[in-house]
XYZ file of C-alpha atoms in Angstrom:
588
model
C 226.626 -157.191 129.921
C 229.971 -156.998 128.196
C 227.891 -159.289 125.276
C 225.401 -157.189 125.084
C 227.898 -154.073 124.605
C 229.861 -156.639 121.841
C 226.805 -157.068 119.670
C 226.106 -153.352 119.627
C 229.384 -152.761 118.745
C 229.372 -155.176 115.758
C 226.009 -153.963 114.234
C 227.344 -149.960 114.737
C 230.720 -150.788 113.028
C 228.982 -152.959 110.455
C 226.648 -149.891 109.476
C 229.329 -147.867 109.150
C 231.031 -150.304 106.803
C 228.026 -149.993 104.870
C 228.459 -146.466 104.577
C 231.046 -147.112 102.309
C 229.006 -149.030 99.740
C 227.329 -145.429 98.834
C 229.071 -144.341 96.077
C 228.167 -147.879 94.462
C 224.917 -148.300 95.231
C 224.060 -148.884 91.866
C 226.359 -152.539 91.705
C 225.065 -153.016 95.363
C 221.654 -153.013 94.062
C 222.318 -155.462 91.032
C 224.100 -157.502 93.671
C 221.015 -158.374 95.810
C 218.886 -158.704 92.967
C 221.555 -161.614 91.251
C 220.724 -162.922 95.312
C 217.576 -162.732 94.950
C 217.173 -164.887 91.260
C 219.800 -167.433 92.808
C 217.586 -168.359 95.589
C 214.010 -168.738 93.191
C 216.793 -170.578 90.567
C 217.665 -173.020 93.328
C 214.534 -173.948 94.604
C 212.560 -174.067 90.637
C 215.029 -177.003 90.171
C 214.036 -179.497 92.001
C 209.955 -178.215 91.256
C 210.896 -178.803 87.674
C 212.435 -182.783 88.323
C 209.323 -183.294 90.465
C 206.989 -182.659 87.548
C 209.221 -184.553 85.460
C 209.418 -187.649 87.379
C 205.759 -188.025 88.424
C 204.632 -187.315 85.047
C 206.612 -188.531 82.806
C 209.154 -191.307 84.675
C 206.588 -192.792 86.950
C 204.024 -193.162 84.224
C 206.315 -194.339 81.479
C 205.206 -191.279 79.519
C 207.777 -189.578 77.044
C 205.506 -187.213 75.924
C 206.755 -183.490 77.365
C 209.596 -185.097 79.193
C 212.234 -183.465 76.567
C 210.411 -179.807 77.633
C 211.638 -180.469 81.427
C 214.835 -181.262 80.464
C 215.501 -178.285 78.426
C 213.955 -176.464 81.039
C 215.996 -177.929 83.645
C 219.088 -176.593 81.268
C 218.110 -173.225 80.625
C 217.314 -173.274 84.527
C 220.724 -174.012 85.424
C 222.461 -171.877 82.577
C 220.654 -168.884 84.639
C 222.202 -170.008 87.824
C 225.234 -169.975 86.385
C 225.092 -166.836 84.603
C 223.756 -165.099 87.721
C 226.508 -166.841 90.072
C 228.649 -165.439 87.939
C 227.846 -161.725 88.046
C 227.037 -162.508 92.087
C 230.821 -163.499 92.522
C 232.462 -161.183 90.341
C 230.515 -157.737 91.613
C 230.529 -158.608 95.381
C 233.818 -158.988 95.112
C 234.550 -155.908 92.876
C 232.257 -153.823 95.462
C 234.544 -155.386 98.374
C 237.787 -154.109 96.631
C 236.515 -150.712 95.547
C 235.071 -150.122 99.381
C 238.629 -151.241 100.751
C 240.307 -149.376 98.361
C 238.351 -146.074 99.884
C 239.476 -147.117 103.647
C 242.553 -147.824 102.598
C 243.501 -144.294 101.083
C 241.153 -142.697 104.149
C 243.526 -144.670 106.753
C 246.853 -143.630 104.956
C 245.834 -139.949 104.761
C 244.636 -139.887 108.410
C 248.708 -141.548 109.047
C 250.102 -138.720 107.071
C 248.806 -136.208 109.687
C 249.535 -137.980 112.931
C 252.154 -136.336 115.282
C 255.213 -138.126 115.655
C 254.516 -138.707 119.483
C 252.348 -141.579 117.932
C 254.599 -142.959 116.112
C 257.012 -143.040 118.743
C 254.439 -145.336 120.858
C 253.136 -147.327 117.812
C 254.524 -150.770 115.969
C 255.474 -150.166 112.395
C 254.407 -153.433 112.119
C 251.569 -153.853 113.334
C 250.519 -150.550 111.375
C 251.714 -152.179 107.942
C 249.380 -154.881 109.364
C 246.381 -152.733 109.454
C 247.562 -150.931 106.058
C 247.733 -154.228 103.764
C 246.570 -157.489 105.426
C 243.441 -156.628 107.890
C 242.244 -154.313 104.789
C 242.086 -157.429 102.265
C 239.885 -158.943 105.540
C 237.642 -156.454 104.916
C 237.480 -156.985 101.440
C 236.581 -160.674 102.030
C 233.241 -159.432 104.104
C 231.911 -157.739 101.179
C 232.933 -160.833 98.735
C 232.978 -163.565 100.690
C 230.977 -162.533 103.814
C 227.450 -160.476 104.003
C 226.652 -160.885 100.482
C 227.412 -164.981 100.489
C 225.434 -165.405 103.886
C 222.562 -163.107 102.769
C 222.541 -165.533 99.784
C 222.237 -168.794 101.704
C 220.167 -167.255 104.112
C 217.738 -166.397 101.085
C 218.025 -169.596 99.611
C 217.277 -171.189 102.926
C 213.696 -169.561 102.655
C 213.223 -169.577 99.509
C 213.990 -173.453 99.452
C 211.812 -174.005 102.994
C 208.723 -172.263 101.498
C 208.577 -174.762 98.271
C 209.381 -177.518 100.994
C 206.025 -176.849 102.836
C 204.181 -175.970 99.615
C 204.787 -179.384 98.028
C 204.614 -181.754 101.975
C 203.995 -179.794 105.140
C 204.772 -183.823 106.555
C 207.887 -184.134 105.019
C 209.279 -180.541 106.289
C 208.512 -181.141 109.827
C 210.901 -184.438 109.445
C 213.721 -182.224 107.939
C 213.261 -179.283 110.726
C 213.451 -181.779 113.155
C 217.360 -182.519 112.782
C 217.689 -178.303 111.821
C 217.906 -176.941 115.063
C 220.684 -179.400 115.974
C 222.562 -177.799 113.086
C 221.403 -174.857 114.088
C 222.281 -175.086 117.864
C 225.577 -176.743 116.558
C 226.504 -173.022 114.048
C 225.807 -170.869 116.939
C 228.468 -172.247 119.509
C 230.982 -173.008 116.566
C 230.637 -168.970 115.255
C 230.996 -168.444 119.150
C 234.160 -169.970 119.741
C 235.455 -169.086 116.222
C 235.332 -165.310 116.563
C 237.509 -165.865 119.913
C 239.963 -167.621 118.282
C 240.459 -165.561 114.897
C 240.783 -162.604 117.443
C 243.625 -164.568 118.950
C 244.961 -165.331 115.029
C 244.746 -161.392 114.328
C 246.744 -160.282 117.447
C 249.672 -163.232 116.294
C 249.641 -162.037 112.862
C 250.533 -158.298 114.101
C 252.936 -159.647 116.503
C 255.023 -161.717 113.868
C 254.422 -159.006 110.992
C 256.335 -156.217 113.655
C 258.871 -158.962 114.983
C 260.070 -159.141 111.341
C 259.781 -156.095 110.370
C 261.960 -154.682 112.886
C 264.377 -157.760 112.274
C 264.829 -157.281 108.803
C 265.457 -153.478 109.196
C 267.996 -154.251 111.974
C 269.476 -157.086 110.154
C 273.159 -155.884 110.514
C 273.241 -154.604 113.944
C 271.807 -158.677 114.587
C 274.548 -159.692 112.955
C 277.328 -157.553 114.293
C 276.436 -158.406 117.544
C 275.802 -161.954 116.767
C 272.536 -162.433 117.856
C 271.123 -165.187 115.066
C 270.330 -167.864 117.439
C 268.946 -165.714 120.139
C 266.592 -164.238 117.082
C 266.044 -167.647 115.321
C 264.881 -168.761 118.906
C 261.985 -165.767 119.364
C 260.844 -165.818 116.401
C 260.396 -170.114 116.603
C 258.534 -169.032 119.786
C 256.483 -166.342 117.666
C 255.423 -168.559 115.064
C 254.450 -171.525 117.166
C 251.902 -169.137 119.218
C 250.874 -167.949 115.449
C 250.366 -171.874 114.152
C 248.803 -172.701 117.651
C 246.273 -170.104 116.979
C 245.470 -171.031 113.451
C 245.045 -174.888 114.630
C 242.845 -173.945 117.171
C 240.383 -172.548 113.650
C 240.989 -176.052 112.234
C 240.034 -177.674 114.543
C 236.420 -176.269 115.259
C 236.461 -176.528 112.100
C 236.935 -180.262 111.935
C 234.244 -180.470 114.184
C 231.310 -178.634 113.006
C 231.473 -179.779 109.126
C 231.003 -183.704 109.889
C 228.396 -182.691 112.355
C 226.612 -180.365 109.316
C 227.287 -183.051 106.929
C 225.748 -186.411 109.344
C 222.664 -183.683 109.709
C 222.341 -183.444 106.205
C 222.290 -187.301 105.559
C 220.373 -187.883 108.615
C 217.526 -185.528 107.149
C 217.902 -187.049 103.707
C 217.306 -190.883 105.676
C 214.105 -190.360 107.546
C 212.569 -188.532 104.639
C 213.112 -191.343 102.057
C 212.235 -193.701 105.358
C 209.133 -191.788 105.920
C 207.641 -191.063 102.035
C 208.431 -194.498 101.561
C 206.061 -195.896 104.202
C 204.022 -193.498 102.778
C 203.834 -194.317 99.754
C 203.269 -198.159 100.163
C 200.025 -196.932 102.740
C 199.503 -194.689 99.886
C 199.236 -191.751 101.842
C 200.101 -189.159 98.930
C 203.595 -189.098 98.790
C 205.183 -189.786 95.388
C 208.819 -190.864 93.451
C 208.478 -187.313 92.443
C 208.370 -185.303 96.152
C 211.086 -187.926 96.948
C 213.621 -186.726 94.552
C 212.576 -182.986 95.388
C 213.093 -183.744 98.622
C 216.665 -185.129 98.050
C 217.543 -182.254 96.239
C 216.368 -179.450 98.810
C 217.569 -181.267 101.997
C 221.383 -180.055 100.777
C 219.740 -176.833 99.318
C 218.844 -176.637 103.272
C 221.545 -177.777 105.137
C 224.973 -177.061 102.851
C 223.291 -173.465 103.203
C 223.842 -173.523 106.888
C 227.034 -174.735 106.717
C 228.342 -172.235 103.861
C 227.185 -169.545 106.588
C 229.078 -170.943 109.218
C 231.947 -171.352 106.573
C 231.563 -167.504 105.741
C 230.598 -166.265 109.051
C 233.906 -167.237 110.146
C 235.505 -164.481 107.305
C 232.648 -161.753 108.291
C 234.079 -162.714 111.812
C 238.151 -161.740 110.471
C 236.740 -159.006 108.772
C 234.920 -157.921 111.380
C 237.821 -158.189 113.493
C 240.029 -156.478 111.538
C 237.487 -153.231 110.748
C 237.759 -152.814 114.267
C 241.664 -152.314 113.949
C 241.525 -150.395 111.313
C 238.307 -148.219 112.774
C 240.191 -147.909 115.854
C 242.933 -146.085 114.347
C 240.585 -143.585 111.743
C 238.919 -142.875 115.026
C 242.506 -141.930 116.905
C 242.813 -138.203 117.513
C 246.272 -138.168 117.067
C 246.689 -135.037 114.470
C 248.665 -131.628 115.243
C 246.026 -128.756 115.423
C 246.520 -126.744 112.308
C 243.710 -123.883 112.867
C 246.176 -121.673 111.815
C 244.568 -118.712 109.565
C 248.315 -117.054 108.136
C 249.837 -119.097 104.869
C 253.374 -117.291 105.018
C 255.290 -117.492 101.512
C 258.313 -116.350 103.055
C 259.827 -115.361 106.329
C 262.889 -112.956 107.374
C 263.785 -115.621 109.678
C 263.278 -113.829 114.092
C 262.736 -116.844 115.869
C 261.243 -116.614 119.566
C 261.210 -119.200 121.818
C 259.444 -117.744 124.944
C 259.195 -120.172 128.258
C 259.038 -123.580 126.434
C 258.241 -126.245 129.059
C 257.550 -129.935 126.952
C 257.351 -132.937 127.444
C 257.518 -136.393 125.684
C 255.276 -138.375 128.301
C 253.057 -137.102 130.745
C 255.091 -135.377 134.458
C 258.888 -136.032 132.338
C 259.733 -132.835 131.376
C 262.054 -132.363 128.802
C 261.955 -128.410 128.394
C 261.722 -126.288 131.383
C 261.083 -123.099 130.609
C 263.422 -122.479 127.651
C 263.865 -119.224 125.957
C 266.166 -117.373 123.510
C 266.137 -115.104 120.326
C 267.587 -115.981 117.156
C 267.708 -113.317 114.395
C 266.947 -113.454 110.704
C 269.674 -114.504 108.953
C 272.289 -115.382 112.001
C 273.421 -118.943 112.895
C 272.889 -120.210 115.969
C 274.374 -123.673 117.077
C 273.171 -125.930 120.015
C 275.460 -127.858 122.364
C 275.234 -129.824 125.103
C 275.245 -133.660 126.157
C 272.973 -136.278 124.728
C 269.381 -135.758 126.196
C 269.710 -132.148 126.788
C 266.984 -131.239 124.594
C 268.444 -130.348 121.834
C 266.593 -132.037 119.195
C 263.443 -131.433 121.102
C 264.104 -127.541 119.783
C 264.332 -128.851 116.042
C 260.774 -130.507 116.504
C 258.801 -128.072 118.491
C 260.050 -125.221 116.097
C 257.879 -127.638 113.013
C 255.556 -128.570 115.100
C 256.050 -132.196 114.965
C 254.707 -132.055 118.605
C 252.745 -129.680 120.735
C 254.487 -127.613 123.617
C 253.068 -128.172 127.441
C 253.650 -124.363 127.875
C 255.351 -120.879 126.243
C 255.028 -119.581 122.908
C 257.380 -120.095 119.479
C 257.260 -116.724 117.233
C 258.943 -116.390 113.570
C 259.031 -112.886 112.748
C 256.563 -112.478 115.647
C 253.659 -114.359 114.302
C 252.828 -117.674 117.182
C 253.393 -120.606 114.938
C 249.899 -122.032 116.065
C 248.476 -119.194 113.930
C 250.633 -119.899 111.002
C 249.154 -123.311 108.558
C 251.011 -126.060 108.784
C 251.626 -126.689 105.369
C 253.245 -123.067 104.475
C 255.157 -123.069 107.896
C 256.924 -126.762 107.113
C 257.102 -125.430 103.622
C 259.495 -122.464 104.854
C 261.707 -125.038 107.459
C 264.171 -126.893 105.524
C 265.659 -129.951 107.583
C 268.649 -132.387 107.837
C 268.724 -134.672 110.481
C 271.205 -137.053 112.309
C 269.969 -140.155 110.803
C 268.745 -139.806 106.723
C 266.177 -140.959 105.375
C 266.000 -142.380 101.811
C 263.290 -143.872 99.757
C 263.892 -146.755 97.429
C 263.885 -144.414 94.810
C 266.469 -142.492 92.325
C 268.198 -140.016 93.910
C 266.545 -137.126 92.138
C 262.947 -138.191 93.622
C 264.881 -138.331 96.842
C 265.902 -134.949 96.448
C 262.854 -132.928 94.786
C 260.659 -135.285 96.297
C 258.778 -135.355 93.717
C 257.353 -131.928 93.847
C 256.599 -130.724 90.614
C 257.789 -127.217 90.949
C 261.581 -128.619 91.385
C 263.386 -129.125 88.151
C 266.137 -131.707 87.217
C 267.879 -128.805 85.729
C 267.816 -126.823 88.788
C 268.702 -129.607 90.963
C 272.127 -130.101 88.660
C 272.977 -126.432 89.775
C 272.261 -126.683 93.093
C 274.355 -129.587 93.252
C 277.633 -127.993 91.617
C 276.834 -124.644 93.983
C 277.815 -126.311 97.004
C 279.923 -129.035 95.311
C 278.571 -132.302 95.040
C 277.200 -132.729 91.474
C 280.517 -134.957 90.589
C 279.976 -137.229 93.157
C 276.864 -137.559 91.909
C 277.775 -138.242 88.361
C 280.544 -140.826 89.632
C 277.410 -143.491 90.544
C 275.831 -145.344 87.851
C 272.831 -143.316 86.427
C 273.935 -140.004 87.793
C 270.915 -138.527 89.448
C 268.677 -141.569 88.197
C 270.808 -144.066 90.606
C 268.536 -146.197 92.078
C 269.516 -146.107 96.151
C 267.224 -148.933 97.320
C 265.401 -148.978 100.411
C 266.593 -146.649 103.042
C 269.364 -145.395 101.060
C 271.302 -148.775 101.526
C 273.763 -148.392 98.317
C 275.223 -145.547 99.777
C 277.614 -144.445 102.748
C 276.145 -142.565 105.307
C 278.688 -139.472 104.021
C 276.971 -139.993 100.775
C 273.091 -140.044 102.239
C 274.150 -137.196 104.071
C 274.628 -135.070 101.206
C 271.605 -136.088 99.740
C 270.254 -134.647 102.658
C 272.072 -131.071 102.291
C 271.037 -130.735 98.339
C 267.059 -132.358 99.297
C 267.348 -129.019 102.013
C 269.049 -126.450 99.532
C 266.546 -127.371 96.453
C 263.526 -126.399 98.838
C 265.293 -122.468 99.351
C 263.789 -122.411 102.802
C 263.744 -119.477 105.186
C 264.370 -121.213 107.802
C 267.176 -123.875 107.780
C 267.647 -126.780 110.846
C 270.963 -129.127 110.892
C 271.563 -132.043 113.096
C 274.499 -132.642 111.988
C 276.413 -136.240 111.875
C 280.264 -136.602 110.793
C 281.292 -138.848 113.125
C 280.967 -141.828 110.845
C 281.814 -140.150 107.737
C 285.315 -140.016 105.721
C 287.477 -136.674 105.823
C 286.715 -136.468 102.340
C 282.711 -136.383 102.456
C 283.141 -134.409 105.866
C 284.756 -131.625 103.655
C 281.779 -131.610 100.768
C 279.496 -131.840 103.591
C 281.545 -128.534 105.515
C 281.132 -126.782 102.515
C 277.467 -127.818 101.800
C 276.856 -126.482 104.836
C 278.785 -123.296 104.500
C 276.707 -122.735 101.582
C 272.963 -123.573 102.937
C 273.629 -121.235 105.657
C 274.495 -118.016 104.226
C 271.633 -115.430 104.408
C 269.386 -117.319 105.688
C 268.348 -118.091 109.474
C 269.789 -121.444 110.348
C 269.766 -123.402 113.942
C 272.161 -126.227 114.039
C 272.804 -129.110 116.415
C 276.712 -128.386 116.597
C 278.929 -131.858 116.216
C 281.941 -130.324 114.847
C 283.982 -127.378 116.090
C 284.099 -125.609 112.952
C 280.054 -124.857 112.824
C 280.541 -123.964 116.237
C 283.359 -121.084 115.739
C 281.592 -119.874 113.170
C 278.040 -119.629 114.913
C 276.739 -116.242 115.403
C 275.666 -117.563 118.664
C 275.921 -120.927 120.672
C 273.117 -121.987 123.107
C 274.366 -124.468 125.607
C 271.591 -126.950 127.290
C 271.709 -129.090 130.090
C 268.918 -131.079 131.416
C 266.378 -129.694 129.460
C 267.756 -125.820 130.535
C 269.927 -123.283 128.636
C 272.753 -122.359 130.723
C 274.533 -120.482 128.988
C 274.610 -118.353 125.683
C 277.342 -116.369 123.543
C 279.717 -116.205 121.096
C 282.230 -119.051 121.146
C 285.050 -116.606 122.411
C 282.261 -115.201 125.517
C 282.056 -118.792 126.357
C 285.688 -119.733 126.506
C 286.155 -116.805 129.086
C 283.569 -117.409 131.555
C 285.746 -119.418 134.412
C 284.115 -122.847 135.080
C 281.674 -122.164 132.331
C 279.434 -124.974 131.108
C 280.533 -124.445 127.622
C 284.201 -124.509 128.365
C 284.188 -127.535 130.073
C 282.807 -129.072 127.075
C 284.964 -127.782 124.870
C 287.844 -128.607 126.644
C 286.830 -131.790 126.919
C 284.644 -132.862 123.948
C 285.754 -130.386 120.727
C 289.236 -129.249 121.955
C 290.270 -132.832 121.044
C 288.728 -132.416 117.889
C 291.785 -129.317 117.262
C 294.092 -130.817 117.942
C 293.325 -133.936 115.803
C-alpha cells in the first residue's frame, strides 16, 4: 500500500517538476530531438561496418570500402556534434529550472512567520536553499534526459538487432532480464539509502552551522573536545551512509559488465557454429553484433548509474516541495496602505501564545497615545517582547484586537504597517556588508547624504568616521568587527533613517562601555521625541522619563503609571523591582 502511495507520489512531484520546463520549451524540444538523432546515430554504426565487412573485407574487395569509412566518420562527427548540444542544453535547462525554484523557495522564506523559524534548522534550510537545489539540477542534466536517451537507444539499437538476426537477439535477451532483474533491486535499495545520505547531509550542514556561529561561546566554555567528539560521531553516520551507495554500487556494475561479456560470448559461440553449418550468419552480423551488445547493455547500466541521481534529485524535490507547499505566511488581506500614522496604539484583551495550551498573553490590554513613551518592565519571560512582535505582526494573536489610530492592524497591509514600525532589538543584527547598506538597507529612497545628518543629529557620525572607510567599513558577517555598543548604534541610526511613526526599543547596555551607553542615551533621546515609542526599559533613565510604565508579570500587566504613581503604591510590583533591580543602578 504505502508503495503504491510512493510511486504516485514520485510521478505527481515529477510532473510538477516538469512544469517548470515551460518557459523553455523551445530548448526542451531541441533536447529530445538531439535524443532522438543519438539513438538512430548509434545504431547506423554498426549497420554501416556490417556492409563494410561483408562486402568489402570478407570478399577482399577494395572497391567502395573508402565510401564506408568516410561514412563511418561523418557518422560519428554527428554523434559527437549532437552529444554535444545534448550535454550542454540539458544541463543549461536543469540550471535555468533550478534557478526558478530557487528564487520561488527564497521568496516563499521571506514571508514565513517567525514562529517557523523558531521550530526550523538554519541548517538544514541552507541545505534545501543551495545543495538539494543543485540535486535537482542534476535530474534535468544528468537524470530524465540521460535515461530517456539510453532508454531510446536501447530500442532503437534492439529493433536493428532483430532486423539484421531475429536468432542472434533471442541469445542476447536471454542474459537481459538478469540485468534487468539485477537494475530493479539495485534502484530499490539505492533510493533507501540516498534518502538516508540526504537526512546526514542536513544533519552535519546544521551541526556546523550552528558551531561555527557559536564558535566563541564553545570556546569560552571549553567545550572543543566534547564538540570534536559529536561531530566525529556525525560524520561517521554521514560516511556510513555514503559507503552503503558504494557498495551497491560495487555490486551491480561487475554484474552489468559479466552480462555484457556473457552476451557478447554465446553470440560469437553461436554465429560461429553457424557459420561453419552455413546457416546465414556472416563476419559481418558478427561484428554488428559486438558492437550493439554494449550499445544494449552499457545502456542499462548508464540508467542504473543515472537513476541513482533522478533518485537524489528526486529526493531532494521532495524537501524542497515540502517547504513551497508549507503554509507558514502571516495573513496580509489587509485592504488600508497607511503612509503615516499619529501613533494611538490599542491593545484590547491580547491572549497569545508561542505553542499550542502555553499561554504567554492573558488577556493584556492598555492605551498608548501618539507621541508619548511608554516603557515595559518586568522579569525575563513576562511577555514583554511578545508585545514588540504582535504589535508587527511577526506572529498572529490567539485572541483580542491591536488598533493604531483605531484601524485593527489585520486590516492594515503588511508592507505599509512594518514600513511605519521602526525597530531595535536586544541582540543586532548585521550583514556582512558596509555599514551604510546596514543602515539604509539598501533602499533606494535613503541617501548617503542624509544618512551623514542623521548620524551627527543624534551624535554618532564621528564614531563613524573614526573606523577605516567611514560609512563604507566593511563589518563582516554578523557585525563581528564591532562591539556590541558599536552594533547597537548602528541599530539606533538603521531606526532613525526610516522616520517611522511608530518607534520599538529593546534596549541592551548591560554589555556596553559608559561611553557608547551615553551616545546610545542620547540616540535614544533623540529617536523618541514626537513620535510614539514603546520601549523594553533596561536602564532607569528611559524609565523616569517614560510617559508611562507598564509592568508585566507572567504574561499579565499588573500595574501601570508614571514612575512616581508606582513608587507610592505600598508593596507595589513596580517598587519592588525598582528597589531591587534599578535602585542599584542610582546609586552606581
Amino acid at each position: 500500500m504505502s508503495n503504491k502511495k510512493e510511486s504516485k507520489f514520485d510521478v505527481n512531484l515529477f510532473s510538477r517538476l516538469l512544469k517548470y520546463i515551460k518557459p523553455y520549451t523551445t530548448v526542451f524540444i531541441g533536447v529530445l530531438v538531439s535524443v532522438l538523432i543519438i539513438a538512430v546515430l548509434a545504431a547506423l554504426t554498426p549497420h554501416i561496418l556490417q556492409i563494410a565487412v561483408d562486402e568489402n573485407l570478407a570478399k577482399n574487395e577494395l572497391e567502395g570500402f573508402s565510401f564506408y569509412i568516410i561514412l563511418m566518420i561523418i557518422l560519428l562527427i554527428l554523434e559527437f556534434v549532437f552529444q554535444l548540444i545534448f550535454i550542454y542544453y540539458s544541463s543549461w535547462l536543469g540550471q535555468n529550472v533550478v534557478k526558478d525554484v530557487r528564487v520561488k523557495l527564497f521568496n516563499h522564506l521571506l514571508n514565513f512567520k517567525m514562529k517557523y523559524y523558531d521550530n526550523s534548522s538554519v541548517g538544514v534550510l541552507i541545505t534545501r536553499s543551495v545543495t538539494d537545489m543543485e540535486r535537482i539540477a542534476d535530474i534535468f542534466g544528468q537524470g530524465l534526459f540521460t535515461i530517456f536517451r539510453e532508454l531510446l537507444t536501447m530500442i532503437v539499437v534492439s529493433g536493428f538487432m532483430f532486423y539484421k538476426s531475429w536468432k542472434l537477439s533471442l541469445i542476447v535477451f536471454t542474459v537481459l532480464p538478469l540485468l534487468m532483474y539485477a537494475t530493479r533491486i539495485f534502484q530499490k535499495y539505492m533510493k533507501k539509502a540516498f534518502e538516508e545520505v540526504r537526512n546526514e547531509v542536513s544533519n552535519l550542514n546544521s551541526f556546523v552551522q550552528e558551531r561555527l556561529t557559536g564558535m566563541k561561546i564553545l570556546q569560552l566554555f571549553v567545550r572543543e573536545d566534547i564538540e570534536s567528539k559529536k561531530f566525529r560521531d556525525i560524520n561517521e553516520r554521514h560516511k556510513k551512509a555514503w559507503l552503503k551507495t558504494i557498495w551497491y554500487n560495487s555490486i551491480f556494475f561487475p554484474i552489468a559488465e559479466l552480462s555484457s561479456s556473457l552476451a557478447i560470448g554465446l553470440v560469437v559461440w553461436y554465429a560461429g557454429l553457424a557459420m561453419v553449418i552455413s546457416e546465414g550468419a556472416t563476419q559481418g552480423i558478427i561484428f554488428a553484433f559486438i558492437m550493439y551488445i554494449p550499445k544494449l547493455f552499457r545502456p542499462l547500466n548508464r540508467i542504473a548509474d543515472n537513476f541513482n541521481t533522478l533518485q537524489m534529485g528526486m529526493v531532494a524535490a521532495t524537501r524542497v516541495f515540502n517547504i513551497l507547499d508549507t503554509n507558514s505566511q502571516i495573513d496580509d488581506k489587509g485592504t488600508k496602505s497607511i503612509t503615516h500614522f499619529k501613533g494611538d496604539i490599542v491593545f484590547k484583551d491580547i491572549y497569545f501564545s508561542y505553542v499550542e495550551d502555553e499561554t504567554v498573553l492573558k488577556g493584556v490590554s492598555f492605551q498608548v497615545e501618539a507621541g508619548q513613551t511608554v516603557a515595559i518592565v518586568g522579569a525575563t519571560g513576562a511577555g514583554k517582547s511578545t508585545i514588540i512582535n504582535l504589535l508587527s505582526r511577526f506572529y498572529e494573536i490567539d485572541k483580542g484586537v491591536i488598533t493604531v489610530d483605531g484601524i485593527d492592524i489585520k486590516d492594515v497591509t503588511l508592507l505599509s504597517l512594518r514600513n511605519q514600525i521602526a525597530v531595535v532589538l536586544q541582540d543586532v543584527f548585521l550583514f556582512a556588508d558596509t555599514i551604510l547598506s546596514n543602515i539604509t538597507l539598501n533602499k533606494p529612497n535613503i541617501t548617503e547624504a542624509e544618512v551623514h545628518q542623521a548620524a551627527k543629529d543624534i551624535g554618532i557620525h564621528d564614531f563613524i568616521m573614526s573606523l577605516p572607510d567611514g560609512y563604507h567599513y566593511n563589518v563582516k558577517e554578523r557585525g563581528a568587527m564591532l562591539s556590541s555598543g558599536q552594533r547597537q548604534l548602528i541599530s539606533f541610526l538603521r531606526a532613525y533613517v526610516a522616520n517611522p511613526s511608530i518607534l520599538v526599543l529593546d534596549e541592551a547596555t548591560s554589555s556596553v562601555d559608559s561611553y557608547s551607553e551615553q551616545l546610545i542615551q542620547n540616540a535614544t533621546d533623540k529617536i523618541t521625541t514626537g513620535r510614539t515609542s514603546i520601549v523594553i526599559a533596561h536602564r532607569l533613565a528611559t524609565i523616569k522619563k517614560a510617559d508611562k510604565i507598564i509592568v508585566m508579570d507572567a504574561g499579565e500587566i499588573v500595574e501601570q503609571g508614571t514612575h512616581n504613581e508606582l513608587l507610592k503604591k505600598e508593596n507595589g510590583y513596580y517598587k519592588n523591582l525598582y528597589e531591587v533591580q534599578f535602585l542599584k543602578e542610582e546609586v552606581i
